[in-house]
Coordinates of C-alpha atoms and ligand atoms in Angstrom, one line a residue:
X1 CA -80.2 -82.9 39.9
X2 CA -77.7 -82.1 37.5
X3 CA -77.3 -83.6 33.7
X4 CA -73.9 -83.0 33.2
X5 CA -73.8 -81.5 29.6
X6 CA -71.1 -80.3 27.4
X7 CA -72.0 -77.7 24.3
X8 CA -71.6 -74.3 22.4
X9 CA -74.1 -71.7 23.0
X10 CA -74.1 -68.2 22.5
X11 CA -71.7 -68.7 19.3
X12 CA -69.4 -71.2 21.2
X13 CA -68.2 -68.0 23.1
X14 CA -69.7 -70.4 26.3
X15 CA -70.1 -73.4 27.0
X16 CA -73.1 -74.6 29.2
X17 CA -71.5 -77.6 31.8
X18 CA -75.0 -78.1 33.5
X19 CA -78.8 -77.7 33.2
X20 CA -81.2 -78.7 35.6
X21 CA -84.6 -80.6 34.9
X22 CA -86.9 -77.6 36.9
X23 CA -84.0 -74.9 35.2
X24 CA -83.9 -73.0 38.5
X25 CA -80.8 -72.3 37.6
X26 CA -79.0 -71.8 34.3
X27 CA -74.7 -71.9 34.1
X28 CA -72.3 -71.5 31.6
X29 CA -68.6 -71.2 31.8
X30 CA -66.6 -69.1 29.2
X31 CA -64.6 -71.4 27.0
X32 CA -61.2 -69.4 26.9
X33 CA -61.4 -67.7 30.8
X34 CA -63.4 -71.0 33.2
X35 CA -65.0 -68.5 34.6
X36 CA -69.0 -69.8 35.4
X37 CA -71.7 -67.5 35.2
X38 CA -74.6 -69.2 37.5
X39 CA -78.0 -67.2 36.5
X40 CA -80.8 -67.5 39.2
X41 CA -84.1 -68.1 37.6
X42 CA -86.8 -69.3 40.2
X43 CA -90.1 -67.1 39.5
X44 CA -91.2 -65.0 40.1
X45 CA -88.4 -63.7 42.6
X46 CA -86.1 -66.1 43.1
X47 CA -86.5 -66.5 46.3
X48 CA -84.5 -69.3 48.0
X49 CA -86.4 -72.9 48.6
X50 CA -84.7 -75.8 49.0
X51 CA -84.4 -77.1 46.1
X52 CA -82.9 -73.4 44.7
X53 CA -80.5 -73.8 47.4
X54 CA -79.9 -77.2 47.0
X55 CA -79.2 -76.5 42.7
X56 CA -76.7 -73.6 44.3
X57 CA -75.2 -76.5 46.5
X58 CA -74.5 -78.9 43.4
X59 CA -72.6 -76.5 41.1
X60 CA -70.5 -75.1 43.8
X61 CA -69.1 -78.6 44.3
X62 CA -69.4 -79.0 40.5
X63 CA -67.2 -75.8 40.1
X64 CA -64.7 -76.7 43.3
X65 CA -64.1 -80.2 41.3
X66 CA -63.6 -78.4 37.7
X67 CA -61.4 -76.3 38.8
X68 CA -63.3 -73.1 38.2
X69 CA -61.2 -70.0 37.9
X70 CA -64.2 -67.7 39.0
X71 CA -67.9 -67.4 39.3
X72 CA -70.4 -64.9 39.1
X73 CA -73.2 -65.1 40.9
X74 CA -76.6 -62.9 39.3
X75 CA -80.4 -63.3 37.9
X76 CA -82.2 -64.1 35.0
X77 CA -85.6 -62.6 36.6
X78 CA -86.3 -58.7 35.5
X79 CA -85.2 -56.5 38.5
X80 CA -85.0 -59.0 41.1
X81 CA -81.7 -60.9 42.4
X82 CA -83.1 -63.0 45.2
X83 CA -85.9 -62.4 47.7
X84 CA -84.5 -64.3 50.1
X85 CA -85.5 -67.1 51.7
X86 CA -88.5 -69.0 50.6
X87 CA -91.4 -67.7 53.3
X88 CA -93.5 -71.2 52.5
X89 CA -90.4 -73.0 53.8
X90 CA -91.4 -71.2 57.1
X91 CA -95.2 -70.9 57.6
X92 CA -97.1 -73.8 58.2
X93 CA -94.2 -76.1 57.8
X94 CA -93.4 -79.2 60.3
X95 CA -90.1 -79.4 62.3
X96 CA -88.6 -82.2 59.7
X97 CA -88.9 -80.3 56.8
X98 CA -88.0 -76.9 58.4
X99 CA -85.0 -78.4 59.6
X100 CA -83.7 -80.1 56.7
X101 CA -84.4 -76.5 54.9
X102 CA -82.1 -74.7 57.1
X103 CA -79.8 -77.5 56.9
X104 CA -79.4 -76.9 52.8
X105 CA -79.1 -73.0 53.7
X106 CA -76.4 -73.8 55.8
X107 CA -74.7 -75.9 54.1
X108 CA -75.5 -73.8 50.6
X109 CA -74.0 -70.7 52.1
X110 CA -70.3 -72.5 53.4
X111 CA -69.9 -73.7 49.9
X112 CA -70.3 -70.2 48.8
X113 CA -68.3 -68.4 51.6
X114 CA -65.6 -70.8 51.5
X115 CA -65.2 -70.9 47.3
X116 CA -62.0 -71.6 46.9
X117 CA -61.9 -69.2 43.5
X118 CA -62.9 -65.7 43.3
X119 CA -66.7 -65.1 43.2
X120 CA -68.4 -61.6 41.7
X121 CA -72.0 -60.7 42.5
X122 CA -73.6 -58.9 40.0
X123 CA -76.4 -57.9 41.4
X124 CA -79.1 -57.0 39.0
X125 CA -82.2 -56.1 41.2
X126 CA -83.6 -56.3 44.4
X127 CA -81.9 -58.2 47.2
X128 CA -83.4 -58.7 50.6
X129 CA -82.4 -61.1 53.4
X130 CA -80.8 -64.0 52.0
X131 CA -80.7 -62.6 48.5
X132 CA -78.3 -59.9 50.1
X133 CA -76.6 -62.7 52.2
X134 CA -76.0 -64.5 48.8
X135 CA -74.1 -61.1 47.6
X136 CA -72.3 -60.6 50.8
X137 CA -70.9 -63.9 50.6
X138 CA -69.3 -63.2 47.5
X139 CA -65.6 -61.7 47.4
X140 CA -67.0 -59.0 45.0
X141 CA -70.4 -56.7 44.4
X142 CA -71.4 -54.7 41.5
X143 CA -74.9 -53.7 41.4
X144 CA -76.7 -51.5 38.8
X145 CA -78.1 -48.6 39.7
X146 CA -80.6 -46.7 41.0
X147 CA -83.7 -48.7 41.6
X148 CA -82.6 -52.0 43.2
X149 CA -82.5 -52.5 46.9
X150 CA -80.0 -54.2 49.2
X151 CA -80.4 -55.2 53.3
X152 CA -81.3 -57.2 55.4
X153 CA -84.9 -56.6 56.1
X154 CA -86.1 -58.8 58.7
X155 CA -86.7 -57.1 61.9
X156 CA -89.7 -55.7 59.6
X157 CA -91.1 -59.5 59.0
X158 CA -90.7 -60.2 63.1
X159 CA -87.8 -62.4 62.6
X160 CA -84.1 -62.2 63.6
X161 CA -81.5 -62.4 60.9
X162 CA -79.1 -65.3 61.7
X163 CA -76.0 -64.4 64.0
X164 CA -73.8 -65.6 60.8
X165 CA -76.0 -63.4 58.9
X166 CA -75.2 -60.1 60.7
X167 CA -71.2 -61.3 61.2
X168 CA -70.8 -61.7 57.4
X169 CA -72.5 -57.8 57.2
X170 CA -69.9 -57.2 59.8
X171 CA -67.2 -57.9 57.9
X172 CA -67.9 -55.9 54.9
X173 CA -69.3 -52.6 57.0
X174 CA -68.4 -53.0 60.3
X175 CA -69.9 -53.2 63.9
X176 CA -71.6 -49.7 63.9
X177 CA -73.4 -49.6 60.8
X178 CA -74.2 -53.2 60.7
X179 CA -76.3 -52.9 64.3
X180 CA -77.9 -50.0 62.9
X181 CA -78.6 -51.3 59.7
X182 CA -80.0 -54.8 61.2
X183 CA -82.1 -53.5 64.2
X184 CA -83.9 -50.9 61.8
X185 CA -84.8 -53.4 58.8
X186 CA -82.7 -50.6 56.3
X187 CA -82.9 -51.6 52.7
X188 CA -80.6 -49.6 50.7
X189 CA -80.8 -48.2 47.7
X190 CA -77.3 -49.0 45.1
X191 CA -75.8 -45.6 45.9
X192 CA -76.8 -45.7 49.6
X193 CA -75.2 -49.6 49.3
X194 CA -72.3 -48.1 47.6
X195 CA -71.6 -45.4 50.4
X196 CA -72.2 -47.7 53.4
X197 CA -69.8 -50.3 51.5
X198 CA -71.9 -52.7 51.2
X199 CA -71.5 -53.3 47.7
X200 CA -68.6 -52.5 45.8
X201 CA -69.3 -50.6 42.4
X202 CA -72.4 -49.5 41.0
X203 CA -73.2 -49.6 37.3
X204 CA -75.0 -48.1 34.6
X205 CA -76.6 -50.7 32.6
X206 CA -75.6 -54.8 32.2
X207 CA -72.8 -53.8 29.5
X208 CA -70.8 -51.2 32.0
X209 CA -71.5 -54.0 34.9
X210 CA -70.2 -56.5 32.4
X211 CA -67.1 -54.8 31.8
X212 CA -66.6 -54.2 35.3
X213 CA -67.0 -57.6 36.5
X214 CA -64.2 -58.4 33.3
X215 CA -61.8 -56.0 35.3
X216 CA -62.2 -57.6 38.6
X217 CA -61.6 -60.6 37.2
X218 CA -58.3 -59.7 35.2
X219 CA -56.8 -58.2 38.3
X220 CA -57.5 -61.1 40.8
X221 CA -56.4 -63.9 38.1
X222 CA -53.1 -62.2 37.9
X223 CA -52.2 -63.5 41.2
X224 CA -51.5 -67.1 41.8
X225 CA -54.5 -68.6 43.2
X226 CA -53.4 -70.6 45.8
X227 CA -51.6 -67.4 47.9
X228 CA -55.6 -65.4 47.0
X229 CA -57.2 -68.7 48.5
X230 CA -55.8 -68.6 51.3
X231 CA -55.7 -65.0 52.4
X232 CA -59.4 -65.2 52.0
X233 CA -59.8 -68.3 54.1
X234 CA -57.8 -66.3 56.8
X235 CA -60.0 -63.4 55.9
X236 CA -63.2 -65.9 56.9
X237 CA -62.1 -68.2 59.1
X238 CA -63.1 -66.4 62.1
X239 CA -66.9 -66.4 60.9
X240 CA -66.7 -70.0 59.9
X241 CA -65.3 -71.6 62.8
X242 CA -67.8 -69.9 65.2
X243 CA -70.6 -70.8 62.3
X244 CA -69.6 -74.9 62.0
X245 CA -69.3 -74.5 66.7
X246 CA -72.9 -72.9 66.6
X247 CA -74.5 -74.8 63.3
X248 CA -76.4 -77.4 65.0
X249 CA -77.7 -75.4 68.0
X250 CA -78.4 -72.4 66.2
X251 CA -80.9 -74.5 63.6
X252 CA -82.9 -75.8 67.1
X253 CA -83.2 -72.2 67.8
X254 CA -84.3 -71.2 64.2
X255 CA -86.9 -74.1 64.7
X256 CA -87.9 -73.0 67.9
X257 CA -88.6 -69.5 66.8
X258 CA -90.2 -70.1 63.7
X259 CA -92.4 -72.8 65.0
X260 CA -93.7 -70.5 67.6
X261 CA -97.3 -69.3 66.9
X262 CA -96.9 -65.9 67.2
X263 CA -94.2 -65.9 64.9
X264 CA -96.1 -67.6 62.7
X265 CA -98.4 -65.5 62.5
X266 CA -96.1 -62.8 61.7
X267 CA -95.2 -64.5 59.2
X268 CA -98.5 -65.1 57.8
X269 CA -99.2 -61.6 58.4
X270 CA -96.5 -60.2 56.0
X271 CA -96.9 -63.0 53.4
X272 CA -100.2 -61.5 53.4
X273 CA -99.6 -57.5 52.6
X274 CA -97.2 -59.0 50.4
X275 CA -99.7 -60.6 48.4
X276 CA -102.2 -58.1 48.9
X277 CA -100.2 -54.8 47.9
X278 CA -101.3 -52.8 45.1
Ligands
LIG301 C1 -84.8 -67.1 62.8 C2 -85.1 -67.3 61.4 C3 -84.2 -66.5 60.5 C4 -84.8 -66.4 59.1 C5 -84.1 -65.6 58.1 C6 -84.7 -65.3 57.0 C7 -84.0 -64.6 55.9 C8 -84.9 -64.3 54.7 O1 -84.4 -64.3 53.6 S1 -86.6 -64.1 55.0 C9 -87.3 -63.6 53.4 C10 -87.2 -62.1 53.4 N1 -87.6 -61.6 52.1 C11 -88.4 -60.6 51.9 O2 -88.9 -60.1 52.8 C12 -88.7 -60.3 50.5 C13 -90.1 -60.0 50.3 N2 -90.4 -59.7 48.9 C14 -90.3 -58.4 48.4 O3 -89.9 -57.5 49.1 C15 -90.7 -58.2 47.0 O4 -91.4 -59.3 46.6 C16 -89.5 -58.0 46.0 C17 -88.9 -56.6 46.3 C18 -88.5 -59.1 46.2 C19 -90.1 -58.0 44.6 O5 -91.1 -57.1 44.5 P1 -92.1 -57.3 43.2 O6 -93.1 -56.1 43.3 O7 -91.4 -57.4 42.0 O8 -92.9 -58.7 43.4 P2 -94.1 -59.0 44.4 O9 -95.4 -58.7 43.7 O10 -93.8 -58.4 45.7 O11 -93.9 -60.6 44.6 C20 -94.3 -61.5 43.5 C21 -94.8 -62.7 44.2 O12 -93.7 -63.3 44.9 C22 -94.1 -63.6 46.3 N3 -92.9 -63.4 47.1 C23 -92.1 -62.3 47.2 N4 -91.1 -62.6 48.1 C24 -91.2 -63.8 48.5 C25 -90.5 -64.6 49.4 N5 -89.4 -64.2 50.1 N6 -91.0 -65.9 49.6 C26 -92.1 -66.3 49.0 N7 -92.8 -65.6 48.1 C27 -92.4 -64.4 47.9 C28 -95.1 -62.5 46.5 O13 -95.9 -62.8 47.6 C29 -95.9 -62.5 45.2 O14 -96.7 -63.6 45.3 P3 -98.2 -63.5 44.5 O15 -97.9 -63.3 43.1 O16 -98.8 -64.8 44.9 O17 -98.9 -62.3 45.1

């Protein structure tokens, strides 16, 4: 739940709109530009539980209402952007809770997809899975380079990415590499990322992706907004009418697959080397 809170920080230069009790997320929105900056900052890795997803959920309304001129999207946690989903939301779970956590997931990502302003990913570590979904679903990626990783990554856990997943991927590099990249579990390093097109700049350091994440911005604001919204609901629309068709049958199928023991056990298998690596 959000405290809705008006004041200066950082030398008035921002303001912060919200704060959460559990601070799983921090936001502030730039006094003279209304553009939100919404840190993730669930350790240790940010991965995605529901109530993460369900913070995410809040301030995109939050930000639709206030009439936010852009958002960008990054991480408060050293070298990580998002790990994904949560994999205790998966193993050992019932079908209640299971289902009302991919519920929040899908209902997280529309808001994102669908943002009516321009959204930036700067991504500023490792991104697997969902934490690459996240970045994907954003109408702009900069991510520093080199050490960070990008993919999706879950034929290696056992589990299929999400058709809406893989259609999103689609739409930024294409049929071809997107099959390749999905069946073989490919994480990508930034330049790798950068010469597939699945990001969009790289950067140096914070500052450089800073200022590059400024530029984006100043060319996009130029525009009216309204024309800009609604190319890129054109743009999407294809993916989010089959996604709102499929949504309810596609989360029995995501219950049915994770329930199933042996996916479980998967599961519990690569939570465990997880844990376990040196
Ligand atoms: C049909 C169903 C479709 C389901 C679709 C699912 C999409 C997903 O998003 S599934 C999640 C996929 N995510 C991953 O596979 C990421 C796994 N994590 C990593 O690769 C690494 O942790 C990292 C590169 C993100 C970070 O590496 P780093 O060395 O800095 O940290 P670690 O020591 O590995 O991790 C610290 C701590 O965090 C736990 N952890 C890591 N990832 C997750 C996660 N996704 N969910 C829950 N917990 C996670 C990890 O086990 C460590 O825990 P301990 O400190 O207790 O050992």
């Amino acid at each position: 739940m959000y405290h809705l809170k008006k004041f200066n920080v950082t030398s008035g230069k921002y303001r912060k709109l919200f704060s959460s009790v559990a601070k799983v997320i921090d936001v502030s929105t730039d006094d003279k530009t209304n553009i939100t900056r919404v840190y993730l900052q669930r350790p240790p890795v940010n991965s995605l539980n529901s109530h993460l997803l369900t913070e995410i959920s809040y301030i995109m309304d939050d930000l639709e209402k206030t009439k936010c001129k852009g958002l960008v999207l990054t991480s408060n946690i050293v070298n990580i952007f998002s790990a994904g989903l949560d994999l205790t939301e998966f193993y050992k779970t019932d079908i209640q809770k299971l289902s009302n956590f991919w519920t929040t997931l899908q209902n997280t990502w529309l808001k994102l997809y669908t943002a009516t302003f321009p959204t930036v990913a700067l991504i500023n570590g490792h991104s697997p899975a969902a934490g690459c979904l996240l970045a994907l679903s954003c109408d702009y990626r900069i991510m520093l380079s080199p050490h960070y990783t990008i993919g999706f990554n879950e034929a290696k856990i056992g589990i299929p990415a999400p058709f809406w997943f893989i259609e999103v991927m689609q739409s930024i590099i294409g049929s071809r590499k997107t099959e390749l990249s999905v069946l073989t579990g490919q994480m990508y390093k930034t330049d790798e990322a950068l010469a597939i097109g699945l990001i969009d700049e790289t950067a140096i350091n914070l500052t450089e992706a800073e200022s590059k994440v400024n530029s984006f911005f100043k060319n996009i604001i130029a525009f009216p907004g309204k024309s800009r919204s609604l190319m890129k609901k054109d743009c999407r629309d294809h993916i989010v009418q089959k996604f709102l068709l499929k949504k309810d049958e596609e989360r029995e199928l995501v219950i049915e697959f994770i329930m199933n023991p042996k996916t479980q056990k998967n599961i519990e298998l690569y939570f465990k080397a997880l844990q376990n690596k040196v």
